[in-house]
PDB file of C-alpha atoms in Angstrom:
ATOM      1  CA  UNK A   1       0.000   0.000   0.000  1.00 51.00           C
ATOM      2  CA  UNK A   2       1.402   3.356  -0.997  1.00 58.00           C
ATOM      3  CA  UNK A   3       0.445   6.663   0.525  1.00 68.00           C
ATOM      4  CA  UNK A   4       1.817  10.161   0.860  1.00 78.00           C
ATOM      5  CA  UNK A   5       1.511  12.559   3.751  1.00 82.00           C
ATOM      6  CA  UNK A   6       3.334  15.449   5.331  1.00 84.00           C
ATOM      7  CA  UNK A   7       3.504  17.646   8.367  1.00 84.00           C
ATOM      8  CA  UNK A   8       4.551  21.190   9.138  1.00 87.00           C
ATOM      9  CA  UNK A   9       6.340  21.359  12.462  1.00 85.00           C
ATOM     10  CA  UNK A  10       7.502  24.229  14.629  1.00 86.00           C
ATOM     11  CA  UNK A  11       9.352  23.021  17.720  1.00 83.00           C
ATOM     12  CA  UNK A  12      11.896  24.497  20.122  1.00 83.00           C
ATOM     13  CA  UNK A  13      15.313  22.806  19.922  1.00 82.00           C
ATOM     14  CA  UNK A  14      16.017  20.965  23.181  1.00 82.00           C
ATOM     15  CA  UNK A  15      18.908  18.451  22.949  1.00 81.00           C
ATOM     16  CA  UNK A  16      17.944  14.774  23.508  1.00 79.00           C
ATOM     17  CA  UNK A  17      14.259  15.676  23.637  1.00 83.00           C
ATOM     18  CA  UNK A  18      11.968  14.505  20.820  1.00 87.00           C
ATOM     19  CA  UNK A  19       9.120  16.989  20.545  1.00 85.00           C
ATOM     20  CA  UNK A  20       6.971  15.174  17.953  1.00 84.00           C
ATOM     21  CA  UNK A  21       6.805  11.832  16.087  1.00 86.00           C
ATOM     22  CA  UNK A  22       4.270  12.037  13.255  1.00 85.00           C
ATOM     23  CA  UNK A  23       4.240   8.539  11.761  1.00 87.00           C
ATOM     24  CA  UNK A  24       2.422   5.792   9.900  1.00 85.00           C
ATOM     25  CA  UNK A  25       1.725   2.782  12.156  1.00 85.00           C
ATOM     26  CA  UNK A  26       1.359  -0.927  11.360  1.00 86.00           C
ATOM     27  CA  UNK A  27      -0.013  -3.011  14.234  1.00 84.00           C
ATOM     28  CA  UNK A  28       0.482  -6.766  13.959  1.00 86.00           C
ATOM     29  CA  UNK A  29      -2.256  -9.148  15.045  1.00 79.00           C
ATOM     30  CA  UNK A  30      -2.038 -12.482  16.845  1.00 83.00           C
ATOM     31  CA  UNK A  31       1.304 -11.893  18.610  1.00 84.00           C
ATOM     32  CA  UNK A  32       3.550 -13.112  15.752  1.00 94.00           C
ATOM     33  CA  UNK A  33       7.139 -13.955  16.662  1.00 95.00           C
ATOM     34  CA  UNK A  34       9.975 -12.762  14.439  1.00 96.00           C
ATOM     35  CA  UNK A  35      10.720 -16.245  13.046  1.00 96.00           C
ATOM     36  CA  UNK A  36       7.123 -16.575  11.773  1.00 95.00           C
ATOM     37  CA  UNK A  37       7.729 -13.860   9.138  1.00 95.00           C
ATOM     38  CA  UNK A  38       9.329 -14.796   5.836  1.00 96.00           C
ATOM     39  CA  UNK A  39      10.436 -11.148   5.541  1.00 95.00           C
ATOM     40  CA  UNK A  40       9.808  -7.762   7.115  1.00 94.00           C
ATOM     41  CA  UNK A  41      10.925  -4.955   4.850  1.00 93.00           C
ATOM     42  CA  UNK A  42      10.112  -1.298   4.507  1.00 91.00           C
ATOM     43  CA  UNK A  43      10.553   1.235   1.743  1.00 89.00           C
ATOM     44  CA  UNK A  44      10.150   4.964   2.059  1.00 88.00           C
ATOM     45  CA  UNK A  45      10.853   8.165   0.212  1.00 89.00           C
ATOM     46  CA  UNK A  46      10.886  11.310   2.331  1.00 89.00           C
ATOM     47  CA  UNK A  47      12.150  14.869   2.419  1.00 87.00           C
ATOM     48  CA  UNK A  48      12.973  17.072   5.365  1.00 87.00           C
ATOM     49  CA  UNK A  49      14.908  20.306   5.802  1.00 86.00           C
ATOM     50  CA  UNK A  50      18.637  19.637   6.077  1.00 83.00           C
ATOM     51  CA  UNK A  51      18.887  22.204   8.864  1.00 86.00           C
ATOM     52  CA  UNK A  52      16.171  20.577  11.011  1.00 88.00           C
ATOM     53  CA  UNK A  53      17.012  18.678  14.182  1.00 90.00           C
ATOM     54  CA  UNK A  54      15.264  15.441  13.216  1.00 91.00           C
ATOM     55  CA  UNK A  55      15.526  11.971  11.792  1.00 93.00           C
ATOM     56  CA  UNK A  56      13.341   9.768   9.610  1.00 92.00           C
ATOM     57  CA  UNK A  57      13.069   6.453  11.415  1.00 94.00           C
ATOM     58  CA  UNK A  58      11.375   3.128  11.926  1.00 95.00           C
ATOM     59  CA  UNK A  59      10.145   2.686  15.483  1.00 94.00           C
ATOM     60  CA  UNK A  60       9.582  -1.014  16.172  1.00 95.00           C
ATOM     61  CA  UNK A  61       7.997  -2.312  19.367  1.00 93.00           C
ATOM     62  CA  UNK A  62       8.799  -5.857  20.478  1.00 95.00           C
ATOM     63  CA  UNK A  63       7.018  -7.951  23.123  1.00 93.00           C
ATOM     64  CA  UNK A  64       4.199  -5.402  23.526  1.00 85.00           C
ATOM     65  CA  UNK A  65       3.585  -1.856  22.334  1.00 75.00           C
ATOM     66  CA  UNK A  66       5.656  -0.434  25.163  1.00 79.00           C
ATOM     67  CA  UNK A  67       8.004  -3.396  25.587  1.00 86.00           C
ATOM     68  CA  UNK A  68      11.430  -3.299  23.928  1.00 94.00           C
ATOM     69  CA  UNK A  69      11.990  -0.506  21.380  1.00 94.00           C
ATOM     70  CA  UNK A  70      14.155  -0.791  18.259  1.00 97.00           C
ATOM     71  CA  UNK A  71      14.705   2.264  16.102  1.00 96.00           C
ATOM     72  CA  UNK A  72      16.275   2.285  12.647  1.00 97.00           C
ATOM     73  CA  UNK A  73      17.255   5.825  11.670  1.00 95.00           C
ATOM     74  CA  UNK A  74      17.471   6.134   7.881  1.00 94.00           C
ATOM     75  CA  UNK A  75      17.969   9.879   7.399  1.00 93.00           C
ATOM     76  CA  UNK A  76      19.452  11.868  10.280  1.00 93.00           C
ATOM     77  CA  UNK A  77      19.968  15.641  10.503  1.00 91.00           C
ATOM     78  CA  UNK A  78      21.806  17.395  13.341  1.00 92.00           C
ATOM     79  CA  UNK A  79      20.883  14.857  16.082  1.00 93.00           C
ATOM     80  CA  UNK A  80      22.282  11.614  17.447  1.00 92.00           C
ATOM     81  CA  UNK A  81      21.699   8.986  20.115  1.00 92.00           C
ATOM     82  CA  UNK A  82      23.451   9.085  23.481  1.00 91.00           C
ATOM     83  CA  UNK A  83      27.091   8.268  22.601  1.00 93.00           C
ATOM     84  CA  UNK A  84      27.508   6.349  25.880  1.00 94.00           C
ATOM     85  CA  UNK A  85      25.510   3.465  24.348  1.00 95.00           C
ATOM     86  CA  UNK A  86      27.677   3.108  21.209  1.00 97.00           C
ATOM     87  CA  UNK A  87      28.425  -0.560  20.393  1.00 97.00           C
ATOM     88  CA  UNK A  88      30.256  -0.077  17.086  1.00 97.00           C
ATOM     89  CA  UNK A  89      29.632   0.087  13.357  1.00 98.00           C
ATOM     90  CA  UNK A  90      28.128  -2.943  11.633  1.00 97.00           C
ATOM     91  CA  UNK A  91      26.757  -3.926   8.224  1.00 96.00           C
ATOM     92  CA  UNK A  92      23.249  -5.418   8.014  1.00 95.00           C
ATOM     93  CA  UNK A  93      22.043  -6.529   4.557  1.00 94.00           C
ATOM     94  CA  UNK A  94      24.731  -4.386   2.930  1.00 94.00           C
ATOM     95  CA  UNK A  95      23.825  -1.180   4.819  1.00 94.00           C
ATOM     96  CA  UNK A  96      26.274   0.285   7.355  1.00 96.00           C
ATOM     97  CA  UNK A  97      24.887   1.331  10.743  1.00 97.00           C
ATOM     98  CA  UNK A  98      26.183   2.705  14.014  1.00 97.00           C
ATOM     99  CA  UNK A  99      24.553   0.663  16.787  1.00 98.00           C
ATOM    100  CA  UNK A 100      23.536   2.095  20.174  1.00 97.00           C
ATOM    101  CA  UNK A 101      21.738   0.634  23.194  1.00 97.00           C
ATOM    102  CA  UNK A 102      20.048   2.228  26.186  1.00 93.00           C
ATOM    103  CA  UNK A 103      16.666   2.778  27.822  1.00 91.00           C
ATOM    104  CA  UNK A 104      13.576   3.830  25.865  1.00 87.00           C
ATOM    105  CA  UNK A 105      11.379   6.765  26.798  1.00 78.00           C
ATOM    106  CA  UNK A 106       8.791   4.170  27.874  1.00 77.00           C
ATOM    107  CA  UNK A 107      11.300   2.770  30.395  1.00 78.00           C
ATOM    108  CA  UNK A 108      12.121  -0.490  28.578  1.00 84.00           C
ATOM    109  CA  UNK A 109      15.168  -1.560  26.621  1.00 91.00           C
ATOM    110  CA  UNK A 110      16.238   0.293  23.487  1.00 95.00           C
ATOM    111  CA  UNK A 111      18.449  -0.441  20.492  1.00 96.00           C
ATOM    112  CA  UNK A 112      19.083   2.119  17.747  1.00 97.00           C
ATOM    113  CA  UNK A 113      20.630   1.485  14.342  1.00 97.00           C
ATOM    114  CA  UNK A 114      21.743   4.754  12.728  1.00 96.00           C
ATOM    115  CA  UNK A 115      22.332   4.449   9.003  1.00 94.00           C
ATOM    116  CA  UNK A 116      25.800   5.894   8.352  1.00 94.00           C
ATOM    117  CA  UNK A 117      24.856   7.271   4.916  1.00 90.00           C
ATOM    118  CA  UNK A 118      21.664   9.330   4.895  1.00 87.00           C
ATOM    119  CA  UNK A 119      19.182   8.308   2.237  1.00 85.00           C
ATOM    120  CA  UNK A 120      15.809   9.944   1.674  1.00 84.00           C
ATOM    121  CA  UNK A 121      14.698   7.029  -0.550  1.00 86.00           C
ATOM    122  CA  UNK A 122      15.530   3.694   0.979  1.00 85.00           C
ATOM    123  CA  UNK A 123      14.652   0.035   1.455  1.00 89.00           C
ATOM    124  CA  UNK A 124      15.242  -1.458   4.899  1.00 94.00           C
ATOM    125  CA  UNK A 125      15.505  -5.169   5.762  1.00 96.00           C
ATOM    126  CA  UNK A 126      13.804  -4.942   9.154  1.00 96.00           C
ATOM    127  CA  UNK A 127      13.689  -8.690   9.882  1.00 97.00           C
ATOM    128  CA  UNK A 128      17.428  -9.130   9.355  1.00 97.00           C
ATOM    129  CA  UNK A 129      18.154  -6.052  11.498  1.00 97.00           C
ATOM    130  CA  UNK A 130      16.008  -7.427  14.363  1.00 97.00           C
ATOM    131  CA  UNK A 131      17.650 -10.868  14.072  1.00 97.00           C
ATOM    132  CA  UNK A 132      21.111  -9.238  14.089  1.00 97.00           C
ATOM    133  CA  UNK A 133      20.326  -7.302  17.285  1.00 97.00           C
ATOM    134  CA  UNK A 134      18.875 -10.420  18.942  1.00 97.00           C
ATOM    135  CA  UNK A 135      21.933 -12.461  17.967  1.00 97.00           C
ATOM    136  CA  UNK A 136      24.224  -9.903  19.611  1.00 97.00           C
ATOM    137  CA  UNK A 137      22.087  -9.827  22.778  1.00 96.00           C
ATOM    138  CA  UNK A 138      21.179  -6.161  22.225  1.00 97.00           C
ATOM    139  CA  UNK A 139      17.472  -6.945  21.709  1.00 96.00           C
ATOM    140  CA  UNK A 140      15.248  -9.913  22.554  1.00 96.00           C
ATOM    141  CA  UNK A 141      15.908 -13.012  20.434  1.00 94.00           C
ATOM    142  CA  UNK A 142      12.856 -14.119  18.384  1.00 94.00           C
ATOM    143  CA  UNK A 143      10.531 -11.553  20.008  1.00 96.00           C
ATOM    144  CA  UNK A 144       6.868 -10.873  19.349  1.00 95.00           C
ATOM    145  CA  UNK A 145       6.758  -8.114  16.732  1.00 95.00           C
ATOM    146  CA  UNK A 146       4.010  -5.860  18.102  1.00 94.00           C
ATOM    147  CA  UNK A 147       4.124  -2.643  16.058  1.00 92.00           C
ATOM    148  CA  UNK A 148       6.142  -1.068  13.243  1.00 93.00           C
ATOM    149  CA  UNK A 149       6.002   2.705  12.692  1.00 92.00           C
ATOM    150  CA  UNK A 150       7.804   4.947  10.216  1.00 92.00           C
ATOM    151  CA  UNK A 151       7.936   8.699  10.496  1.00 91.00           C
ATOM    152  CA  UNK A 152       9.884  11.734  11.621  1.00 91.00           C
ATOM    153  CA  UNK A 153      11.268  12.182  15.125  1.00 91.00           C
ATOM    154  CA  UNK A 154      11.364  15.965  15.308  1.00 90.00           C
ATOM    155  CA  UNK A 155      13.636  17.303  18.041  1.00 89.00           C
ATOM    156  CA  UNK A 156      13.416  20.924  16.954  1.00 87.00           C
ATOM    157  CA  UNK A 157      13.263  23.343  14.052  1.00 83.00           C
ATOM    158  CA  UNK A 158      15.762  26.069  13.235  1.00 80.00           C
ATOM    159  CA  UNK A 159      15.034  29.308  15.072  1.00 77.00           C
ATOM    160  CA  UNK A 160      11.760  27.716  16.241  1.00 72.00           C
ATOM    161  CA  UNK A 161      10.326  28.337  12.721  1.00 75.00           C
ATOM    162  CA  UNK A 162       7.838  26.112  10.850  1.00 77.00           C
ATOM    163  CA  UNK A 163       9.411  23.516   8.550  1.00 78.00           C
ATOM    164  CA  UNK A 164       7.948  20.965   6.099  1.00 81.00           C
ATOM    165  CA  UNK A 165       8.441  17.208   6.431  1.00 81.00           C
ATOM    166  CA  UNK A 166       7.014  15.093   3.579  1.00 82.00           C
ATOM    167  CA  UNK A 167       6.727  11.329   3.244  1.00 77.00           C
TER     168      UNK A 167
END
C-alpha cells in the first residue's frame, strides 16, 4: 500500500528531547514472533529540511507496544543517540549502521541502528536487522513483533520556525 503525507512542524530545539513523532503505524495481530515472518521490509521516500534537528526512522515495538523498542534511523539531521551506548559500526544486509543501546522513553530496553549514509529514498531489511540485534544480545531473540512505525522524530526546528516534512 502506498500513501503520501506530510507535516509542518515548529518546535523548540532541546537536545535529547523529541518533541513530535508524526508517523504511519502498522499493528500486527495475533502476537507473531519474528521467526514466523518470511520477511519484514520497509521502503520509504521522504524529504525534510537539512537544517532541522530530526531523523526519519522506523520505530519497532517488540514484546508489547511499550516493551522493547528498536529504532532504525534512515535519514538523520543534526541529532544523534546518546554516545555512551555506542556498540560499534556494523553492516546489516549491505547497509552500514552505528549501533547504540540504552533505555527507551517508555522505560524499557532500546536499540538504535543509525544508518551511516543518509538516504531519503531507501529500502530497509527490518527482519534481518532485528535478528542481528537479537543475535548480539542487544534486543530480545525471536521476540513478538508488536508494532512497526515509520515517520519523523522531530527534536526541533531552526530558530523555532515552521518547517515541512514530507513522506
